[in-house]
XYZ file of C-alpha atoms in Angstrom:
557
model
C 102.707 36.068 -86.133
C 104.554 33.132 -87.691
C 103.599 29.629 -86.671
C 107.026 29.063 -85.164
C 106.558 32.042 -82.875
C 103.182 30.947 -81.476
C 104.460 28.268 -79.132
C 106.804 30.531 -77.089
C 104.155 33.260 -76.917
C 101.474 30.866 -75.760
C 103.871 29.325 -73.269
C 104.637 32.761 -71.826
C 100.927 33.533 -71.481
C 100.181 30.173 -69.907
C 103.113 30.622 -67.519
C 101.932 34.126 -66.638
C 98.420 32.901 -65.846
C 99.773 30.014 -63.803
C 102.134 32.207 -61.792
C 99.490 34.803 -61.004
C 96.700 32.304 -60.405
C 93.159 33.345 -59.550
C 92.384 34.595 -56.085
C 89.216 36.076 -54.641
C 90.388 39.648 -55.150
C 90.952 39.065 -58.885
C 87.527 37.477 -59.278
C 85.949 40.305 -57.288
C 87.621 42.951 -59.479
C 86.294 41.275 -62.622
C 82.811 40.883 -61.152
C 82.714 44.528 -60.113
C 83.566 45.673 -63.635
C 80.813 43.467 -65.067
C 78.384 44.918 -62.520
C 79.511 48.399 -63.594
C 78.666 47.538 -67.205
C 75.207 46.313 -66.227
C 74.718 49.513 -64.218
C 75.756 51.473 -67.304
C 73.051 49.766 -69.347
C 70.527 50.606 -66.624
C 71.722 54.222 -66.586
C 71.230 54.479 -70.363
C 67.668 53.193 -70.037
C 66.827 55.506 -67.117
C 68.284 58.467 -69.014
C 66.204 57.580 -72.084
C 63.055 57.422 -69.944
C 63.952 60.799 -68.417
C 64.476 62.491 -71.795
C 61.414 60.921 -73.377
C 59.280 61.923 -70.395
C 60.180 65.613 -70.477
C 56.984 67.569 -70.603
C 55.053 64.664 -69.157
C 54.079 63.781 -65.555
C 56.540 65.231 -63.065
C 56.432 62.115 -60.904
C 57.824 59.964 -63.689
C 60.561 62.489 -64.468
C 61.545 62.710 -60.799
C 61.719 58.928 -60.457
C 63.881 58.591 -63.586
C 66.196 61.377 -62.383
C 66.545 59.685 -58.982
C 67.382 56.357 -60.654
C 70.000 58.079 -62.832
C 71.620 59.686 -59.802
C 71.625 56.430 -57.834
C 73.165 54.519 -60.728
C 75.866 57.171 -61.184
C 76.842 56.879 -57.526
C 76.724 53.082 -57.734
C 79.008 53.065 -60.745
C 81.493 55.271 -58.959
C 81.569 52.896 -55.987
C 81.904 49.859 -58.259
C 84.772 51.399 -60.227
C 86.660 52.371 -57.061
C 86.108 48.956 -55.489
C 87.357 47.264 -58.649
C 90.575 49.291 -58.531
C 91.106 48.351 -54.871
C 90.464 44.652 -55.516
C 92.744 44.680 -58.559
C 95.559 46.319 -56.592
C 95.122 43.782 -53.796
C 95.280 40.886 -56.261
C 98.371 42.362 -57.907
C 100.149 42.768 -54.561
C 99.537 39.133 -53.648
C 100.609 37.918 -57.077
C 103.830 39.947 -57.049
C 104.697 38.718 -53.588
C 104.176 35.087 -54.612
C 106.270 35.452 -57.784
C 108.998 37.366 -55.950
C 109.253 34.630 -53.296
C 109.530 31.932 -55.973
C 112.077 33.958 -57.945
C 114.227 34.667 -54.885
C 114.228 30.971 -54.031
C 115.208 30.061 -57.599
C 118.076 32.571 -57.599
C 119.351 31.275 -54.257
C 119.312 27.684 -55.523
C 121.632 28.377 -58.463
C 125.077 29.943 -58.926
C 125.135 33.715 -59.504
C 124.728 34.589 -63.187
C 125.730 38.151 -63.867
C 126.198 41.217 -61.662
C 124.334 41.395 -58.374
C 122.661 44.624 -59.511
C 121.159 42.883 -62.545
C 119.755 40.122 -60.347
C 118.311 42.705 -57.943
C 116.733 44.525 -60.889
C 115.200 41.258 -62.043
C 113.625 40.691 -58.628
C 112.340 44.273 -58.425
C 111.679 45.672 -61.918
C 110.683 42.509 -63.767
C 108.281 41.419 -61.034
C 106.830 44.936 -60.745
C 106.045 44.760 -64.477
C 103.434 42.127 -63.621
C 101.410 44.608 -61.550
C 99.559 46.239 -64.436
C 98.561 42.860 -65.860
C 97.197 41.588 -62.558
C 95.587 44.835 -61.393
C 94.165 46.210 -64.657
C 94.415 43.931 -67.673
C 93.018 40.730 -66.157
C 89.814 42.323 -64.781
C 89.399 44.381 -67.968
C 89.826 41.259 -70.121
C 87.034 39.409 -68.313
C 84.729 42.429 -68.432
C 85.455 42.962 -72.144
C 84.246 39.433 -72.880
C 80.841 39.819 -71.257
C 79.817 43.459 -70.956
C 79.699 44.299 -74.710
C 77.591 41.184 -75.319
C 75.136 42.150 -72.570
C 74.896 45.744 -73.752
C 74.650 44.678 -77.389
C 71.733 42.387 -76.569
C 70.087 45.221 -74.632
C 70.514 47.532 -77.626
C 69.151 44.859 -79.960
C 65.919 44.786 -77.956
C 65.438 48.464 -78.826
C 67.129 48.650 -82.252
C 68.701 45.644 -83.931
C 70.271 47.877 -86.569
C 72.126 49.893 -83.927
C 73.316 46.674 -82.312
C 74.558 45.470 -85.704
C 76.479 48.730 -86.179
C 78.360 48.492 -82.882
C 79.150 44.808 -83.381
C 80.421 45.476 -86.922
C 82.886 48.113 -85.741
C 84.454 45.521 -83.464
C 86.260 44.001 -86.468
C 88.635 46.928 -87.195
C 88.836 47.616 -83.449
C 90.173 44.090 -82.784
C 92.514 44.194 -85.775
C 94.048 47.464 -84.594
C 94.526 46.086 -81.069
C 96.356 43.053 -82.490
C 98.633 45.236 -84.628
C 99.347 47.603 -81.743
C 100.065 44.697 -79.424
C 102.525 43.123 -81.831
C 104.388 46.416 -82.295
C 104.396 47.140 -78.562
C 105.711 43.683 -77.626
C 109.127 44.230 -79.219
C 109.462 47.757 -77.865
C 108.405 46.626 -74.374
C 111.105 43.956 -74.468
C 113.732 46.553 -75.386
C 112.484 48.943 -72.716
C 112.612 46.312 -69.956
C 116.095 45.260 -71.067
C 117.251 48.879 -70.891
C 115.585 49.354 -67.486
C 117.198 46.196 -66.109
C 120.568 47.305 -67.447
C 120.280 50.787 -65.911
C 119.022 49.481 -62.549
C 121.765 46.871 -62.383
C 124.470 49.374 -63.313
C 123.236 51.881 -60.747
C 123.058 49.284 -57.969
C 126.560 47.992 -58.739
C 128.050 51.507 -58.919
C 126.370 52.435 -55.647
C 127.715 49.289 -54.021
C 131.262 50.071 -55.162
C 131.060 53.826 -54.635
C 134.058 53.976 -52.250
C 136.238 52.281 -54.883
C 134.986 54.626 -57.607
C 135.762 57.651 -55.431
C 139.169 56.249 -54.479
C 140.161 56.042 -58.158
C 138.481 59.374 -59.038
C 136.377 57.616 -61.671
C 133.125 59.360 -60.791
C 133.027 61.410 -64.018
C 133.471 58.362 -66.216
C 130.874 56.332 -64.319
C 128.457 59.273 -64.374
C 128.783 59.382 -68.160
C 128.139 55.625 -68.388
C 125.009 55.923 -66.263
C 123.838 58.956 -68.245
C 124.194 57.021 -71.508
C 122.191 54.125 -70.059
C 119.508 56.534 -68.810
C 119.278 58.178 -72.241
C 118.898 54.752 -73.859
C 116.048 53.957 -71.455
C 114.414 57.306 -72.264
C 114.479 56.534 -75.987
C 113.031 53.059 -75.438
C 110.300 54.435 -73.186
C 109.333 57.115 -75.689
C 109.101 54.460 -78.412
C 106.640 52.486 -76.263
C 104.640 55.646 -75.514
C 104.462 56.575 -79.198
C 102.952 53.208 -80.026
C 100.564 53.547 -77.092
C 99.422 57.023 -78.159
C 98.959 56.064 -81.812
C 97.082 52.868 -80.987
C 94.920 54.628 -78.409
C 94.055 57.335 -80.918
C 93.067 54.726 -83.489
C 90.955 52.827 -80.999
C 89.189 56.009 -79.896
C 88.491 56.798 -83.545
C 86.635 53.535 -84.106
C 84.766 53.896 -80.818
C 83.702 57.433 -81.735
C 82.826 56.297 -85.261
C 80.550 53.608 -83.843
C 78.719 56.096 -81.623
C 78.472 58.584 -84.498
C 76.980 55.996 -86.856
C 74.400 55.013 -84.240
C 73.564 58.686 -83.653
C 73.192 59.398 -87.383
C 71.024 56.360 -87.931
C 68.793 57.025 -84.913
C 68.443 60.720 -85.707
C 67.575 60.234 -89.376
C 65.183 57.434 -88.477
C 63.336 59.712 -86.061
C 63.155 62.407 -88.755
C 62.124 59.848 -91.374
C 64.983 61.144 -93.499
C 66.915 57.942 -94.173
C 67.889 57.612 -97.873
C 66.521 54.080 -97.835
C 63.447 52.374 -96.419
C 63.791 52.149 -92.642
C 64.023 48.516 -91.470
C 62.482 49.529 -88.158
C 60.649 52.412 -86.530
C 62.264 54.069 -83.518
C 60.584 56.081 -80.805
C 62.369 58.908 -79.004
C 62.925 56.717 -75.951
C 64.339 53.792 -77.946
C 66.524 56.085 -80.071
C 67.937 57.870 -77.045
C 68.500 54.536 -75.277
C 70.677 53.091 -78.058
C 72.504 56.408 -78.363
C 73.313 56.427 -74.614
C 74.164 52.713 -74.580
C 76.600 52.875 -77.526
C 79.419 54.511 -75.477
C 78.817 51.939 -72.726
C 79.340 49.191 -75.317
C 82.879 50.434 -75.916
C 83.708 51.428 -72.333
C 85.106 47.995 -71.322
C 86.930 47.749 -74.659
C 88.530 51.146 -74.067
C 89.556 49.956 -70.609
C 91.060 46.812 -72.125
C 92.900 48.810 -74.778
C 94.358 51.130 -72.132
C 95.657 48.110 -70.226
C 96.793 46.185 -73.305
C 100.331 47.489 -72.998
C 100.395 46.180 -69.432
C 99.948 42.735 -70.905
C 102.851 43.223 -73.304
C 105.088 44.455 -70.489
C 104.104 41.494 -68.323
C 104.766 38.954 -71.080
C 108.150 40.550 -71.728
C 108.957 40.311 -68.027
C 107.842 36.672 -67.933
C 110.186 35.855 -70.812
C 113.090 37.165 -68.718
C 111.905 35.514 -65.514
C 111.468 32.123 -67.184
C 115.204 32.052 -67.920
C 115.993 31.834 -64.199
C 112.764 30.544 -62.648
C 111.365 27.096 -63.498
C 107.807 26.775 -64.763
C 106.958 24.427 -61.902
C 107.842 24.553 -58.255
C 110.865 22.377 -57.352
C 110.171 19.315 -55.250
C 110.098 20.064 -51.567
C 113.523 19.474 -50.069
C 113.922 16.978 -47.263
C 114.462 18.618 -43.862
C 118.143 18.878 -42.867
C 119.375 16.221 -40.465
C 119.429 17.154 -36.777
C 122.054 15.388 -34.674
C 121.679 15.224 -30.912
C 125.412 14.687 -30.417
C 128.573 15.543 -32.371
C 128.542 13.305 -35.491
C 131.370 11.517 -37.264
C 132.184 13.074 -40.647
C 133.700 10.908 -43.358
C 134.678 11.855 -46.904
C 135.197 8.867 -49.185
C 136.940 9.488 -52.518
C 135.462 12.983 -52.804
C 136.027 14.421 -56.296
C 135.007 17.911 -57.356
C 135.050 18.972 -61.006
C 133.796 22.407 -62.036
C 132.139 22.876 -65.427
C 134.687 23.801 -68.077
C 137.677 23.052 -65.835
C 140.560 21.116 -67.379
C 141.317 19.270 -64.137
C 139.383 18.442 -60.960
C 139.602 20.901 -58.095
C 139.777 17.944 -55.695
C 140.355 14.316 -56.682
C 139.747 11.231 -54.544
C 139.903 12.928 -51.158
C 139.539 10.627 -48.139
C 139.176 12.016 -44.630
C 137.522 10.935 -41.401
C 136.867 13.381 -38.567
C 135.810 11.433 -35.443
C 132.841 12.648 -33.454
C 133.675 15.616 -31.248
C 137.126 16.150 -32.814
C 138.710 18.917 -34.862
C 139.681 18.195 -38.470
C 141.654 20.482 -40.722
C 142.410 20.928 -44.404
C 145.657 22.814 -44.968
C 147.538 23.870 -48.026
C 148.261 26.866 -50.252
C 145.570 28.945 -51.894
C 143.941 27.225 -54.855
C 144.436 23.647 -53.650
C 140.720 23.005 -53.116
C 140.190 23.551 -49.381
C 137.226 25.885 -49.838
C 135.802 23.637 -52.570
C 135.605 20.758 -50.080
C 133.624 22.852 -47.593
C 131.376 24.190 -50.341
C 130.726 20.619 -51.504
C 129.539 19.740 -48.009
C 127.054 22.618 -48.287
C 125.883 21.572 -51.751
C 127.525 24.604 -53.348
C 130.215 22.766 -55.348
C 129.654 19.904 -57.835
C 130.487 16.496 -56.348
C 131.524 14.388 -59.336
C 132.568 11.336 -57.387
C 132.818 9.849 -53.917
C 130.486 10.210 -50.938
C 129.815 12.441 -47.948
C 128.954 10.225 -44.976
C 127.796 11.530 -41.591
C 127.221 9.011 -38.798
C 127.123 6.245 -41.388
C 124.496 7.920 -43.601
C 125.417 9.224 -47.066
C 124.338 12.843 -47.605
C 124.118 14.948 -50.743
C 124.289 18.199 -48.786
C 124.600 19.313 -45.180
C 123.119 22.766 -45.799
C 120.909 23.832 -42.918
C 122.402 21.228 -40.591
C 125.774 22.832 -39.825
C 127.192 25.972 -38.303
C 129.030 27.833 -41.070
C 131.749 30.483 -41.009
C 132.834 31.684 -44.431
C 135.796 33.813 -45.438
C 133.606 36.929 -45.359
C 131.013 37.717 -42.705
C 127.734 39.138 -43.919
C 126.652 42.185 -41.930
C 123.362 44.032 -42.245
C 122.435 47.495 -40.980
C 121.184 47.132 -37.427
C 122.350 46.279 -33.953
C 125.083 43.819 -33.057
C 122.437 41.528 -31.550
C 120.417 41.565 -34.785
C 123.520 40.610 -36.745
C 124.356 37.789 -34.348
C 120.924 36.158 -34.671
C 120.832 36.601 -38.461
C 119.650 33.357 -40.029
C 118.145 31.826 -36.883
C 114.605 32.210 -38.215
C 111.857 32.026 -35.615
C 114.047 30.492 -32.911
C 114.284 32.982 -30.067
C 117.489 33.679 -28.163
C 117.554 35.302 -24.746
C 119.875 38.215 -24.035
C 121.816 36.112 -21.536
C 122.350 33.301 -24.058
C 123.316 35.800 -26.717
C 125.922 37.435 -24.495
C 127.330 34.083 -23.363
C 127.830 32.891 -26.949
C 129.294 36.261 -27.968
C 131.811 36.073 -25.131
C 132.640 32.466 -26.053
C 133.427 33.682 -29.585
C 135.850 36.293 -28.205
C 133.582 39.346 -28.429
C 133.869 40.311 -24.747
C 136.096 43.287 -25.581
C 133.569 44.533 -28.138
C 130.663 44.216 -25.702
C 132.484 45.954 -22.858
C 134.404 48.552 -24.853
C 131.682 49.903 -27.132
C 128.699 52.024 -26.206
C 125.504 50.014 -26.264
C 127.050 46.546 -26.064
C 124.728 44.179 -27.896
C 122.635 47.172 -28.985
C 125.518 48.998 -30.678
C 124.636 50.007 -34.232
C 126.678 48.802 -37.198
C 126.222 49.203 -40.942
C 126.482 46.667 -43.744
C 130.203 47.383 -44.153
C 130.927 46.855 -40.490
C 132.319 50.349 -40.125
C 134.236 50.619 -36.850
C 134.793 46.857 -36.576
C 138.171 45.273 -37.184
C 138.609 42.237 -39.405
C 139.015 40.034 -36.342
C 135.834 41.388 -34.765
C 133.882 40.647 -37.935
C 135.249 37.088 -37.995
C 134.271 36.631 -34.362
C 130.754 37.863 -35.157
C 130.580 35.203 -37.864
C 131.862 32.578 -35.419
C 129.309 33.600 -32.782
C 126.581 33.341 -35.430
C 127.755 29.816 -36.306
C 127.723 28.840 -32.620
C 124.246 30.296 -32.103
C 122.940 28.032 -34.848
C 123.113 25.252 -32.260
C 124.545 22.703 -34.717
C 126.785 19.836 -33.646
C 128.896 20.145 -36.805
C 130.918 23.283 -37.602
C 132.481 24.163 -40.973
C 135.011 27.001 -40.800
C 136.664 28.491 -43.888
C 139.889 30.414 -43.186
C 138.648 31.812 -39.856
C 141.979 33.559 -39.146
C 142.812 34.833 -42.629
C 144.105 38.424 -42.783
C 144.089 38.796 -38.995
C 146.939 40.051 -36.867
C 148.483 37.690 -34.349
C 146.441 38.959 -31.400
C 143.111 38.755 -33.243
C 143.967 35.330 -34.641
C 144.818 34.079 -31.153
C 141.382 35.154 -29.881
C 139.627 33.392 -32.758
C 141.695 30.218 -32.252
C 140.886 30.207 -28.552
C 137.186 30.637 -29.346
C 137.280 27.713 -31.798
C 139.105 25.488 -29.316
C 136.502 26.324 -26.666
C 133.587 25.691 -29.060
C 134.997 22.357 -30.206
C 134.345 20.742 -26.857
C 130.778 19.817 -27.822
C 131.027 19.857 -31.626
C 132.699 18.162 -34.552
C 134.724 20.760 -36.433
C 136.206 20.794 -39.946
C 138.359 23.803 -40.850
C 140.145 24.972 -43.980
C 143.229 27.085 -43.338
C 146.831 27.769 -44.190
C 147.472 29.160 -40.703
C 149.926 26.855 -38.892
C 148.816 28.074 -35.457
C 145.176 27.221 -36.200
C 146.090 23.886 -37.767
C 148.007 22.978 -34.620
C 144.796 22.609 -32.579
C 143.420 19.998 -35.013
C 143.523 16.314 -34.208
C 143.218 14.974 -37.742
C 143.426 16.403 -41.214
C 144.932 16.513 -44.680
C 147.489 18.598 -46.494
C 146.228 19.427 -49.970
C 148.332 20.492 -52.912
C 147.326 21.748 -56.380
C 146.344 18.744 -58.462
C 144.602 16.983 -55.615
C 147.483 15.219 -53.854
C 147.043 14.773 -50.127
C 148.938 13.563 -47.083
C 147.888 12.723 -43.557
C 148.632 15.322 -40.911
C 150.552 13.627 -38.087
């Protein structure tokens, strides 16, 4: 590896260790593997005593056989417990990383298709499982168990111990070469997997459109090509894994074979050189049985080595969207006990790369408990103003002042109705309380707010009322009913400031009239700021601005 490449690699590894941390389950998994290695050394000794005692006192043979059986059972329990602890540690680590990643994605503008982001949250985080569950415990065990077993072998035959330690040199070199080759292929495989997952999720999301334009054959071919690319990348990773595993097994077998040849010829006094030591049958059989145990943790580490490469590749992708350190804890949103006064002073919004500001020098004051409105044609910046109040648009100049206090963002402190209403599969009641968190709402309160938002006809005319089932597309609901669900959700938030973005857009006159009536009723105890080009909705406002492209504005009389 070139010197210039070491810093990013080390940073990825340090970031991976910091993200996963060290919990009790991870420490327990490592400790159990070390205990398994010690038990393996004890098993080798008991087996040597058993073999050397054949033909001797039956009591000694029976005791050695009982110890061998007990150690075999103990090792099985230790191995199983280590797997369970490793899986538990991996589950906790993945959950913690996924929570941090989701928060990071929600705090920044969307970058790329939604399917690619979903694949990042699912596939990239899942790639950390093998590292946390298998590689980390195996790495700790591989540091200590061979040393302990090597020292135990040295007590019986220092030459045999020297043999097994010497074969570690080509073993380590081969692992390094295999790891370097696997790193690049793992990166390509994860990229192909993310691409396929994102494409599939996006095609599934837009399936009705694909079917409407009879493009299913073309999209099937695109997905098939992406799947074939993933298959090729996966096979490349597996080829490296098989070749490296075969090489590692060769050196492990060679080590055991050399120990066996040396011990056997020493016992037969047939070495072609003067023996540096004299072995008994028990000592010879002990080092022969312990030699495979010396390499057992190294084999386990080699099998999990590709999990490390996959995890480091995933971390490289995650680091592009998730900061190394947790962001500072945000201040709690303001909570007003009465409708506040909202004042915009010289508000200027400039998007990155835009030739002109979306909004320039906007001044508006909405008195407490009044309705304000922003009107104008599409593209004049109405939605940008509301998004700026929520911290979702860049404020390049001016101030947002609420009850005399300047605020960077009002997110979490307002009731919000966007141009599209998010619906999730479930009941109408579950969709109405979406976003309320732990705050409970009684059925009576829920129905009262739903009726205030103009949903009385939906509650009375549909089977189930609040328990009627709807899907994420709102099948069976009209556009006006969806808007009224969004309005009811904003009212249930219990905020004294409402921000409404085009609440009557694309509605027929009857539906729009119901929404307008619901807004007028809700405004009695709230300060409201709306963005609309609907003259009927604007007519209920008491103050507002007319915006035009370029940022000009005029007071609504």
